[in-house]
Amino acid sequence: MSSVPETLSYTEEHEWITEPSDGVVTVGITAYAADALGDIVYVSLPQEGATVEAGEPCGEAESTKSVSDIYAPVTGEVVAVNSAVEEDPAVINADPYGEGWLLKIRTDGDGPDLLDAPAYSKLIEEA
């Protein structure tokens, strides 16, 4: 089982999110999700300036096995998109918590309840 970084928060849909820095959070998909998808071959992400709604799909990850929605863990404006993962989606499989980040969102307040690392670890162990 892959490790779950303690410094991040998680959604039940397998996205991770950093603590806000000046109101901006970084979002990606977890190693568990990347492993479950298999080799990711295509990623569709919202454009900078787009508004995303917490809990709603904001993109897709396509692998050799399936297509999976990417959900926004918070509501806000997309302020950056990782063009490296759009050009080479395999980066997500190789480094989901680092170079494989997906987007940065300027939050406009509280989002839904997120899971801490122990709660997320328990969720994936029970899956």
CSV table of N, CA, C and O in Angstrom, one decimal:
chain,number,residue,atom,x,y,z
A,1,MET,N,0.9,-1.2,0.0
A,1,MET,CA,0.0,0.0,0.0
A,1,MET,C,0.9,1.2,0.0
A,1,MET,O,1.9,1.3,0.7
A,2,SER,N,0.5,2.2,-0.8
A,2,SER,CA,1.3,3.4,-0.9
A,2,SER,C,1.2,4.3,0.4
A,2,SER,O,0.2,4.2,1.1
A,3,SER,N,2.2,5.1,0.7
A,3,SER,CA,2.1,5.9,1.9
A,3,SER,C,1.1,7.1,1.7
A,3,SER,O,0.9,7.5,0.5
A,4,VAL,N,0.6,7.6,2.7
A,4,VAL,CA,-0.4,8.7,2.7
A,4,VAL,C,0.3,9.8,3.4
A,4,VAL,O,0.5,9.8,4.7
A,5,PRO,N,0.7,10.9,2.7
A,5,PRO,CA,1.4,12.0,3.4
A,5,PRO,C,0.6,12.6,4.5
A,5,PRO,O,-0.6,12.9,4.3
A,6,GLU,N,1.2,12.8,5.6
A,6,GLU,CA,0.5,13.4,6.8
A,6,GLU,C,0.1,14.8,6.7
A,6,GLU,O,-0.8,15.3,7.3
A,7,THR,N,0.8,15.6,5.8
A,7,THR,CA,0.6,17.0,5.7
A,7,THR,C,-0.5,17.4,4.8
A,7,THR,O,-0.8,18.6,4.7
A,8,LEU,N,-1.2,16.5,4.2
A,8,LEU,CA,-2.3,16.8,3.2
A,8,LEU,C,-3.6,16.4,3.8
A,8,LEU,O,-3.7,15.6,4.8
A,9,SER,N,-4.7,16.9,3.2
A,9,SER,CA,-6.0,16.5,3.5
A,9,SER,C,-6.6,15.8,2.3
A,9,SER,O,-6.0,15.9,1.2
A,10,TYR,N,-7.6,15.0,2.5
A,10,TYR,CA,-8.1,14.1,1.4
A,10,TYR,C,-9.6,14.1,1.3
A,10,TYR,O,-10.3,14.4,2.2
A,11,THR,N,-10.1,13.8,0.1
A,11,THR,CA,-11.5,13.6,-0.1
A,11,THR,C,-11.8,12.1,-0.2
A,11,THR,O,-10.9,11.3,-0.5
A,12,GLU,N,-13.1,11.8,-0.1
A,12,GLU,CA,-13.5,10.4,-0.3
A,12,GLU,C,-13.4,9.9,-1.7
A,12,GLU,O,-13.4,8.7,-2.0
A,13,GLU,N,-13.3,10.9,-2.6
A,13,GLU,CA,-13.1,10.6,-4.1
A,13,GLU,C,-11.7,10.5,-4.5
A,13,GLU,O,-11.3,10.4,-5.6
A,14,HIS,N,-10.8,10.5,-3.5
A,14,HIS,CA,-9.3,10.3,-3.7
A,14,HIS,C,-8.6,11.5,-4.3
A,14,HIS,O,-7.6,11.3,-5.0
A,15,GLU,N,-9.0,12.7,-4.0
A,15,GLU,CA,-8.2,13.8,-4.3
A,15,GLU,C,-7.4,14.3,-3.0
A,15,GLU,O,-7.9,14.0,-1.9
A,16,TRP,N,-6.3,14.9,-3.2
A,16,TRP,CA,-5.6,15.4,-2.0
A,16,TRP,C,-5.5,17.0,-2.2
A,16,TRP,O,-5.7,17.5,-3.3
A,17,ILE,N,-5.3,17.6,-1.0
A,17,ILE,CA,-5.4,19.1,-1.0
A,17,ILE,C,-4.4,19.6,0.0
A,17,ILE,O,-4.3,19.0,1.1
A,18,THR,N,-3.6,20.6,-0.3
A,18,THR,CA,-2.7,21.2,0.7
A,18,THR,C,-3.4,22.2,1.6
A,18,THR,O,-4.6,22.6,1.3
A,19,GLU,N,-2.8,22.6,2.7
A,19,GLU,CA,-3.3,23.6,3.5
A,19,GLU,C,-3.3,24.9,2.7
A,19,GLU,O,-2.3,25.1,1.9
A,20,PRO,N,-4.2,25.8,2.9
A,20,PRO,CA,-4.2,27.1,2.1
A,20,PRO,C,-3.0,27.9,2.4
A,20,PRO,O,-2.5,28.0,3.6
A,21,SER,N,-2.4,28.5,1.4
A,21,SER,CA,-1.3,29.5,1.5
A,21,SER,C,-1.8,30.7,0.8
A,21,SER,O,-2.0,30.7,-0.4
A,22,ASP,N,-2.1,31.8,1.5
A,22,ASP,CA,-2.7,33.0,0.9
A,22,ASP,C,-4.0,32.7,0.2
A,22,ASP,O,-4.3,33.3,-0.8
A,23,GLY,N,-4.7,31.8,0.8
A,23,GLY,CA,-6.0,31.4,0.2
A,23,GLY,C,-6.0,30.5,-1.0
A,23,GLY,O,-7.0,30.2,-1.6
A,24,VAL,N,-4.8,30.0,-1.3
A,24,VAL,CA,-4.6,29.1,-2.5
A,24,VAL,C,-4.2,27.7,-2.0
A,24,VAL,O,-3.3,27.6,-1.2
A,25,VAL,N,-4.9,26.7,-2.5
A,25,VAL,CA,-4.6,25.3,-2.2
A,25,VAL,C,-4.1,24.6,-3.5
A,25,VAL,O,-4.5,25.0,-4.6
A,26,THR,N,-3.3,23.6,-3.4
A,26,THR,CA,-2.9,22.8,-4.5
A,26,THR,C,-3.7,21.5,-4.4
A,26,THR,O,-3.9,20.9,-3.3
A,27,VAL,N,-4.1,20.9,-5.5
A,27,VAL,CA,-4.9,19.8,-5.6
A,27,VAL,C,-4.3,18.7,-6.5
A,27,VAL,O,-3.7,19.1,-7.6
A,28,GLY,N,-4.4,17.5,-6.2
A,28,GLY,CA,-4.0,16.4,-7.0
A,28,GLY,C,-4.8,15.1,-6.7
A,28,GLY,O,-5.7,15.2,-5.9
A,29,ILE,N,-4.5,14.0,-7.4
A,29,ILE,CA,-5.1,12.8,-7.0
A,29,ILE,C,-4.1,11.9,-6.3
A,29,ILE,O,-2.9,12.1,-6.4
A,30,THR,N,-4.7,11.1,-5.4
A,30,THR,CA,-3.8,10.3,-4.5
A,30,THR,C,-3.1,9.2,-5.3
A,30,THR,O,-3.5,8.8,-6.3
A,31,ALA,N,-2.0,8.7,-4.6
A,31,ALA,CA,-1.3,7.5,-5.2
A,31,ALA,C,-2.3,6.3,-5.3
A,31,ALA,O,-2.2,5.6,-6.2
A,32,TYR,N,-3.2,6.2,-4.3
A,32,TYR,CA,-4.2,5.1,-4.4
A,32,TYR,C,-5.0,5.2,-5.7
A,32,TYR,O,-5.2,4.2,-6.4
A,33,ALA,N,-5.5,6.4,-6.0
A,33,ALA,CA,-6.3,6.6,-7.2
A,33,ALA,C,-5.4,6.4,-8.4
A,33,ALA,O,-5.9,5.8,-9.4
A,34,ALA,N,-4.2,6.9,-8.4
A,34,ALA,CA,-3.3,6.7,-9.6
A,34,ALA,C,-3.1,5.2,-9.8
A,34,ALA,O,-3.1,4.7,-11.0
A,35,ASP,N,-2.8,4.5,-8.7
A,35,ASP,CA,-2.6,3.0,-8.8
A,35,ASP,C,-3.8,2.3,-9.4
A,35,ASP,O,-3.7,1.4,-10.2
A,36,ALA,N,-5.0,2.7,-8.9
A,36,ALA,CA,-6.2,2.1,-9.3
A,36,ALA,C,-6.5,2.3,-10.8
A,36,ALA,O,-7.0,1.5,-11.5
A,37,LEU,N,-6.2,3.5,-11.2
A,37,LEU,CA,-6.4,3.9,-12.6
A,37,LEU,C,-5.5,3.1,-13.5
A,37,LEU,O,-5.8,2.8,-14.7
A,38,GLY,N,-4.3,2.9,-13.1
A,38,GLY,CA,-3.3,2.3,-14.0
A,38,GLY,C,-2.5,3.4,-14.7
A,38,GLY,O,-2.5,4.6,-14.2
A,39,ASP,N,-2.0,3.1,-15.9
A,39,ASP,CA,-1.2,4.1,-16.6
A,39,ASP,C,-2.1,5.2,-17.1
A,39,ASP,O,-3.0,5.0,-18.0
A,40,ILE,N,-2.0,6.4,-16.6
A,40,ILE,CA,-2.8,7.6,-17.0
A,40,ILE,C,-2.2,8.1,-18.3
A,40,ILE,O,-1.0,8.4,-18.4
A,41,VAL,N,-3.1,8.2,-19.3
A,41,VAL,CA,-2.7,8.6,-20.7
A,41,VAL,C,-3.2,9.9,-21.1
A,41,VAL,O,-2.8,10.5,-22.1
A,42,TYR,N,-4.2,10.5,-20.4
A,42,TYR,CA,-4.8,11.7,-20.8
A,42,TYR,C,-5.4,12.4,-19.6
A,42,TYR,O,-6.0,11.7,-18.7
A,43,VAL,N,-5.3,13.7,-19.4
A,43,VAL,CA,-5.9,14.5,-18.3
A,43,VAL,C,-6.6,15.7,-18.9
A,43,VAL,O,-6.0,16.4,-19.8
A,44,SER,N,-7.8,15.9,-18.5
A,44,SER,CA,-8.5,17.1,-18.9
A,44,SER,C,-8.7,17.9,-17.6
A,44,SER,O,-9.3,17.4,-16.7
A,45,LEU,N,-8.3,19.2,-17.6
A,45,LEU,CA,-8.4,20.0,-16.5
A,45,LEU,C,-9.0,21.4,-16.8
A,45,LEU,O,-9.0,21.8,-18.0
A,46,PRO,N,-9.6,22.0,-15.9
A,46,PRO,CA,-10.3,23.3,-16.2
A,46,PRO,C,-9.2,24.4,-16.5
A,46,PRO,O,-8.0,24.2,-16.2
A,47,GLN,N,-9.6,25.4,-17.2
A,47,GLN,CA,-8.7,26.5,-17.6
A,47,GLN,C,-8.5,27.4,-16.4
A,47,GLN,O,-9.4,27.5,-15.5
A,48,GLU,N,-7.3,28.1,-16.4
A,48,GLU,CA,-7.1,29.1,-15.4
A,48,GLU,C,-8.3,30.2,-15.5
A,48,GLU,O,-8.7,30.5,-16.6
A,49,GLY,N,-8.8,30.6,-14.3
A,49,GLY,CA,-9.9,31.6,-14.3
A,49,GLY,C,-11.2,30.9,-14.2
A,49,GLY,O,-12.2,31.6,-13.9
A,50,ALA,N,-11.3,29.6,-14.4
A,50,ALA,CA,-12.6,28.9,-14.3
A,50,ALA,C,-12.9,28.8,-12.8
A,50,ALA,O,-12.1,28.8,-11.9
A,51,THR,N,-14.2,28.8,-12.5
A,51,THR,CA,-14.7,28.6,-11.2
A,51,THR,C,-15.1,27.1,-11.0
A,51,THR,O,-15.7,26.5,-11.9
A,52,VAL,N,-14.7,26.5,-9.9
A,52,VAL,CA,-15.0,25.2,-9.6
A,52,VAL,C,-15.8,25.1,-8.3
A,52,VAL,O,-15.7,26.0,-7.4
A,53,GLU,N,-16.7,24.1,-8.2
A,53,GLU,CA,-17.6,23.9,-7.1
A,53,GLU,C,-17.2,22.7,-6.3
A,53,GLU,O,-17.0,21.6,-6.9
A,54,ALA,N,-17.0,22.8,-5.0
A,54,ALA,CA,-16.6,21.7,-4.1
A,54,ALA,C,-17.6,20.5,-4.3
A,54,ALA,O,-18.8,20.7,-4.4
A,55,GLY,N,-17.0,19.4,-4.5
A,55,GLY,CA,-17.7,18.1,-4.7
A,55,GLY,C,-18.2,17.9,-6.1
A,55,GLY,O,-18.8,16.8,-6.4
A,56,GLU,N,-18.0,18.8,-7.0
A,56,GLU,CA,-18.4,18.7,-8.4
A,56,GLU,C,-17.2,18.3,-9.3
A,56,GLU,O,-16.1,18.7,-9.1
A,57,PRO,N,-17.5,17.6,-10.4
A,57,PRO,CA,-16.4,17.2,-11.3
A,57,PRO,C,-15.8,18.5,-11.9
A,57,PRO,O,-16.5,19.4,-12.3
A,58,CYS,N,-14.4,18.5,-12.0
A,58,CYS,CA,-13.7,19.7,-12.6
A,58,CYS,C,-12.7,19.2,-13.6
A,58,CYS,O,-12.0,20.0,-14.2
A,59,GLY,N,-12.7,17.9,-13.9
A,59,GLY,CA,-11.8,17.4,-14.9
A,59,GLY,C,-11.9,15.9,-15.0
A,59,GLY,O,-12.7,15.3,-14.3
A,60,GLU,N,-11.0,15.3,-15.8
A,60,GLU,CA,-11.1,13.8,-16.0
A,60,GLU,C,-9.6,13.3,-16.1
A,60,GLU,O,-8.8,14.0,-16.7
A,61,ALA,N,-9.4,12.1,-15.7
A,61,ALA,CA,-8.2,11.4,-15.9
A,61,ALA,C,-8.6,10.1,-16.6
A,61,ALA,O,-9.4,9.4,-16.2
A,62,GLU,N,-7.9,9.9,-17.8
A,62,GLU,CA,-8.2,8.7,-18.6
A,62,GLU,C,-6.9,7.8,-18.5
A,62,GLU,O,-5.8,8.3,-18.7
A,63,SER,N,-7.2,6.5,-18.3
A,63,SER,CA,-6.1,5.6,-18.2
A,63,SER,C,-6.3,4.5,-19.3
A,63,SER,O,-7.4,4.5,-20.0
A,64,THR,N,-5.4,3.5,-19.3
A,64,THR,CA,-5.6,2.4,-20.2
A,64,THR,C,-6.8,1.5,-19.7
A,64,THR,O,-7.3,0.7,-20.5
A,65,LYS,N,-7.2,1.7,-18.5
A,65,LYS,CA,-8.3,0.9,-17.9
A,65,LYS,C,-9.6,1.6,-18.0
A,65,LYS,O,-10.7,1.0,-18.2
A,66,SER,N,-9.7,2.9,-17.7
A,66,SER,CA,-11.0,3.6,-17.5
A,66,SER,C,-10.8,5.1,-17.6
A,66,SER,O,-9.7,5.6,-17.6
A,67,VAL,N,-11.9,5.8,-17.4
A,67,VAL,CA,-12.0,7.2,-17.3
A,67,VAL,C,-12.6,7.6,-15.9
A,67,VAL,O,-13.5,6.9,-15.5
A,68,SER,N,-12.0,8.5,-15.2
A,68,SER,CA,-12.4,8.8,-13.9
A,68,SER,C,-12.5,10.3,-13.8
A,68,SER,O,-11.7,11.1,-14.2
A,69,ASP,N,-13.6,10.8,-13.1
A,69,ASP,CA,-13.8,12.2,-12.9
A,69,ASP,C,-12.8,12.7,-11.8
A,69,ASP,O,-12.5,11.9,-10.9
A,70,ILE,N,-12.4,13.9,-11.9
A,70,ILE,CA,-11.6,14.6,-10.9
A,70,ILE,C,-12.5,15.6,-10.3
A,70,ILE,O,-13.1,16.4,-11.0
A,71,TYR,N,-12.7,15.5,-8.9
A,71,TYR,CA,-13.6,16.4,-8.2
A,71,TYR,C,-12.9,17.5,-7.5
A,71,TYR,O,-11.8,17.3,-7.0
A,72,ALA,N,-13.5,18.7,-7.5
A,72,ALA,CA,-12.9,19.8,-6.8
A,72,ALA,C,-13.2,19.6,-5.3
A,72,ALA,O,-14.3,19.4,-4.9
A,73,PRO,N,-12.1,19.7,-4.5
A,73,PRO,CA,-12.3,19.5,-3.1
A,73,PRO,C,-12.8,20.8,-2.4
A,73,PRO,O,-13.2,20.7,-1.2
A,74,VAL,N,-12.7,21.9,-3.1
A,74,VAL,CA,-13.1,23.2,-2.5
A,74,VAL,C,-13.7,24.0,-3.6
A,74,VAL,O,-13.5,23.7,-4.8
A,75,THR,N,-14.5,25.0,-3.3
A,75,THR,CA,-15.1,26.0,-4.2
A,75,THR,C,-14.1,27.2,-4.4
A,75,THR,O,-13.5,27.6,-3.4
A,76,GLY,N,-13.9,27.6,-5.6
A,76,GLY,CA,-13.1,28.8,-5.8
A,76,GLY,C,-12.7,28.9,-7.3
A,76,GLY,O,-13.3,28.3,-8.2
A,77,GLU,N,-11.7,29.7,-7.5
A,77,GLU,CA,-11.2,30.0,-8.9
A,77,GLU,C,-9.9,29.3,-9.1
A,77,GLU,O,-9.0,29.3,-8.3
A,78,VAL,N,-9.8,28.7,-10.3
A,78,VAL,CA,-8.6,28.0,-10.7
A,78,VAL,C,-7.6,29.1,-11.0
A,78,VAL,O,-7.8,29.9,-11.9
A,79,VAL,N,-6.4,29.1,-10.3
A,79,VAL,CA,-5.4,30.1,-10.5
A,79,VAL,C,-4.2,29.6,-11.2
A,79,VAL,O,-3.3,30.3,-11.7
A,80,ALA,N,-4.0,28.2,-11.3
A,80,ALA,CA,-2.9,27.6,-12.0
A,80,ALA,C,-3.3,26.2,-12.4
A,80,ALA,O,-4.0,25.5,-11.6
A,81,VAL,N,-2.8,25.8,-13.5
A,81,VAL,CA,-3.0,24.4,-14.0
A,81,VAL,C,-1.6,23.8,-14.3
A,81,VAL,O,-0.8,24.5,-14.9
A,82,ASN,N,-1.4,22.6,-13.9
A,82,ASN,CA,-0.1,22.0,-14.2
A,82,ASN,C,0.0,21.5,-15.6
A,82,ASN,O,-0.5,20.4,-15.9
A,83,SER,N,0.6,22.3,-16.5
A,83,SER,CA,0.7,22.0,-17.9
A,83,SER,C,1.6,20.7,-18.1
A,83,SER,O,1.4,20.0,-19.1
A,84,ALA,N,2.5,20.5,-17.2
A,84,ALA,CA,3.3,19.3,-17.3
A,84,ALA,C,2.5,18.0,-17.3
A,84,ALA,O,2.8,17.1,-18.0
A,85,VAL,N,1.5,17.9,-16.5
A,85,VAL,CA,0.7,16.7,-16.5
A,85,VAL,C,-0.3,16.6,-17.7
A,85,VAL,O,-0.6,15.5,-18.1
A,86,GLU,N,-0.6,17.7,-18.3
A,86,GLU,CA,-1.4,17.7,-19.5
A,86,GLU,C,-0.5,17.2,-20.7
A,86,GLU,O,-1.0,16.5,-21.5
A,87,GLU,N,0.7,17.6,-20.7
A,87,GLU,CA,1.7,17.2,-21.7
A,87,GLU,C,2.1,15.7,-21.5
A,87,GLU,O,2.3,15.0,-22.5
A,88,ASP,N,2.3,15.3,-20.3
A,88,ASP,CA,2.8,14.0,-20.0
A,88,ASP,C,2.1,13.5,-18.7
A,88,ASP,O,2.6,13.6,-17.6
A,89,PRO,N,0.9,12.9,-18.9
A,89,PRO,CA,0.1,12.5,-17.8
A,89,PRO,C,0.7,11.4,-16.9
A,89,PRO,O,0.4,11.2,-15.7
A,90,ALA,N,1.7,10.7,-17.4
A,90,ALA,CA,2.4,9.7,-16.7
A,90,ALA,C,3.1,10.2,-15.4
A,90,ALA,O,3.4,9.5,-14.5
A,91,VAL,N,3.3,11.6,-15.4
A,91,VAL,CA,3.9,12.2,-14.2
A,91,VAL,C,3.0,12.0,-13.0
A,91,VAL,O,3.5,11.8,-11.9
A,92,ILE,N,1.7,11.9,-13.2
A,92,ILE,CA,0.8,11.6,-12.1
A,92,ILE,C,1.1,10.3,-11.5
A,92,ILE,O,1.2,10.2,-10.2
A,93,ASN,N,1.3,9.3,-12.3
A,93,ASN,CA,1.6,7.9,-11.7
A,93,ASN,C,2.9,7.9,-11.0
A,93,ASN,O,3.1,7.3,-10.0
A,94,ALA,N,3.9,8.6,-11.6
A,94,ALA,CA,5.3,8.6,-11.1
A,94,ALA,C,5.4,9.4,-9.8
A,94,ALA,O,6.2,9.0,-8.9
A,95,ASP,N,4.7,10.5,-9.7
A,95,ASP,CA,4.9,11.4,-8.5
A,95,ASP,C,3.6,12.1,-8.2
A,95,ASP,O,3.5,13.3,-8.3
A,96,PRO,N,2.5,11.4,-7.7
A,96,PRO,CA,1.2,12.0,-7.5
A,96,PRO,C,1.2,13.1,-6.5
A,96,PRO,O,0.3,14.0,-6.6
A,97,TYR,N,2.1,13.1,-5.5
A,97,TYR,CA,2.1,14.1,-4.5
A,97,TYR,C,3.1,15.2,-4.7
A,97,TYR,O,3.2,16.1,-3.9
A,98,GLY,N,3.8,15.2,-5.8
A,98,GLY,CA,4.8,16.2,-6.1
A,98,GLY,C,4.6,16.8,-7.4
A,98,GLY,O,3.7,17.6,-7.6
A,99,GLU,N,5.4,16.4,-8.4
A,99,GLU,CA,5.3,17.0,-9.8
A,99,GLU,C,4.0,16.6,-10.4
A,99,GLU,O,3.6,17.3,-11.4
A,100,GLY,N,3.2,15.7,-9.9
A,100,GLY,CA,1.9,15.3,-10.5
A,100,GLY,C,0.7,16.1,-10.0
A,100,GLY,O,-0.4,15.7,-10.2
A,101,TRP,N,1.0,17.2,-9.3
A,101,TRP,CA,-0.2,18.0,-8.9
A,101,TRP,C,-1.0,18.5,-10.1
A,101,TRP,O,-0.5,18.5,-11.2
A,102,LEU,N,-2.3,18.8,-9.9
A,102,LEU,CA,-3.1,19.1,-11.0
A,102,LEU,C,-3.4,20.5,-11.2
A,102,LEU,O,-3.3,21.1,-12.2
A,103,LEU,N,-3.9,21.2,-10.1
A,103,LEU,CA,-4.3,22.6,-10.2
A,103,LEU,C,-4.2,23.2,-8.8
A,103,LEU,O,-4.1,22.6,-7.8
A,104,LYS,N,-4.3,24.6,-8.9
A,104,LYS,CA,-4.3,25.4,-7.7
A,104,LYS,C,-5.6,26.2,-7.7
A,104,LYS,O,-5.9,26.8,-8.8
A,105,ILE,N,-6.2,26.3,-6.6
A,105,ILE,CA,-7.5,26.9,-6.5
A,105,ILE,C,-7.4,28.0,-5.4
A,105,ILE,O,-7.0,27.7,-4.3
A,106,ARG,N,-7.9,29.2,-5.7
A,106,ARG,CA,-8.1,30.2,-4.7
A,106,ARG,C,-9.4,30.0,-4.1
A,106,ARG,O,-10.5,30.2,-4.8
A,107,THR,N,-9.5,29.6,-2.9
A,107,THR,CA,-10.7,29.2,-2.2
A,107,THR,C,-11.5,30.4,-1.8
A,107,THR,O,-10.9,31.5,-1.5
A,108,ASP,N,-12.8,30.3,-1.8
A,108,ASP,CA,-13.7,31.4,-1.4
A,108,ASP,C,-14.4,31.1,-0.2
A,108,ASP,O,-15.6,31.4,0.0
A,109,GLY,N,-13.8,30.4,0.7
A,109,GLY,CA,-14.4,30.1,2.0
A,109,GLY,C,-14.2,28.6,2.3
A,109,GLY,O,-13.4,27.9,1.8
A,110,ASP,N,-15.0,28.2,3.3
A,110,ASP,CA,-14.9,26.8,3.7
A,110,ASP,C,-15.4,25.8,2.7
A,110,ASP,O,-16.4,26.1,1.9
A,111,GLY,N,-14.8,24.7,2.6
A,111,GLY,CA,-15.2,23.6,1.7
A,111,GLY,C,-15.8,22.6,2.5
A,111,GLY,O,-16.1,22.7,3.7
A,112,PRO,N,-16.0,21.4,1.9
A,112,PRO,CA,-16.6,20.3,2.7
A,112,PRO,C,-15.6,19.7,3.7
A,112,PRO,O,-14.4,20.1,3.6
A,113,ASP,N,-16.1,18.9,4.6
A,113,ASP,CA,-15.2,18.3,5.5
A,113,ASP,C,-14.2,17.4,4.7
A,113,ASP,O,-14.6,16.6,3.9
A,114,LEU,N,-12.9,17.5,5.0
A,114,LEU,CA,-11.9,16.7,4.4
A,114,LEU,C,-11.4,15.7,5.4
A,114,LEU,O,-11.5,15.8,6.6
A,115,LEU,N,-10.8,14.6,4.9
A,115,LEU,CA,-10.2,13.6,5.7
A,115,LEU,C,-8.7,13.9,6.0
A,115,LEU,O,-8.0,14.4,5.2
A,116,ASP,N,-8.3,13.6,7.3
A,116,ASP,CA,-6.9,13.7,7.6
A,116,ASP,C,-6.2,12.4,7.1
A,116,ASP,O,-6.9,11.4,6.6
A,117,ALA,N,-4.9,12.3,7.2
A,117,ALA,CA,-4.2,11.1,6.7
A,117,ALA,C,-4.6,9.8,7.3
A,117,ALA,O,-4.9,8.8,6.6
A,118,PRO,N,-4.8,9.7,8.7
A,118,PRO,CA,-5.2,8.5,9.3
A,118,PRO,C,-6.6,8.1,8.8
A,118,PRO,O,-6.9,6.9,8.5
A,119,ALA,N,-7.6,9.0,8.7
A,119,ALA,CA,-8.9,8.7,8.2
A,119,ALA,C,-8.9,8.2,6.7
A,119,ALA,O,-9.6,7.3,6.4
A,120,TYR,N,-8.1,8.9,5.9
A,120,TYR,CA,-8.0,8.5,4.5
A,120,TYR,C,-7.3,7.1,4.4
A,120,TYR,O,-7.8,6.2,3.6
A,121,SER,N,-6.3,6.8,5.2
A,121,SER,CA,-5.6,5.5,5.2
A,121,SER,C,-6.7,4.4,5.6
A,121,SER,O,-6.7,3.4,4.9
A,122,LYS,N,-7.5,4.7,6.5
A,122,LYS,CA,-8.5,3.7,6.9
A,122,LYS,C,-9.5,3.5,5.8
A,122,LYS,O,-9.9,2.4,5.5
A,123,LEU,N,-9.9,4.6,5.1
A,123,LEU,CA,-10.8,4.5,4.0
A,123,LEU,C,-10.3,3.6,2.9
A,123,LEU,O,-11.0,2.7,2.4
A,124,ILE,N,-9.0,3.8,2.5
A,124,ILE,CA,-8.5,2.9,1.4
A,124,ILE,C,-8.2,1.5,1.9
A,124,ILE,O,-8.2,0.6,1.1
A,125,GLU,N,-7.9,1.3,3.1
A,125,GLU,CA,-7.7,0.0,3.7
A,125,GLU,C,-9.0,-0.8,3.6
A,125,GLU,O,-9.0,-2.0,3.4
A,126,GLU,N,-10.1,-0.1,3.8
A,126,GLU,CA,-11.4,-0.8,3.8
A,126,GLU,C,-12.0,-1.0,2.4
A,126,GLU,O,-13.0,-1.7,2.2
A,127,ALA,N,-11.3,-0.4,1.4
A,127,ALA,CA,-11.9,-0.4,0.0
A,127,ALA,C,-11.6,-1.8,-0.6
A,127,ALA,O,-10.8,-2.6,-0.2
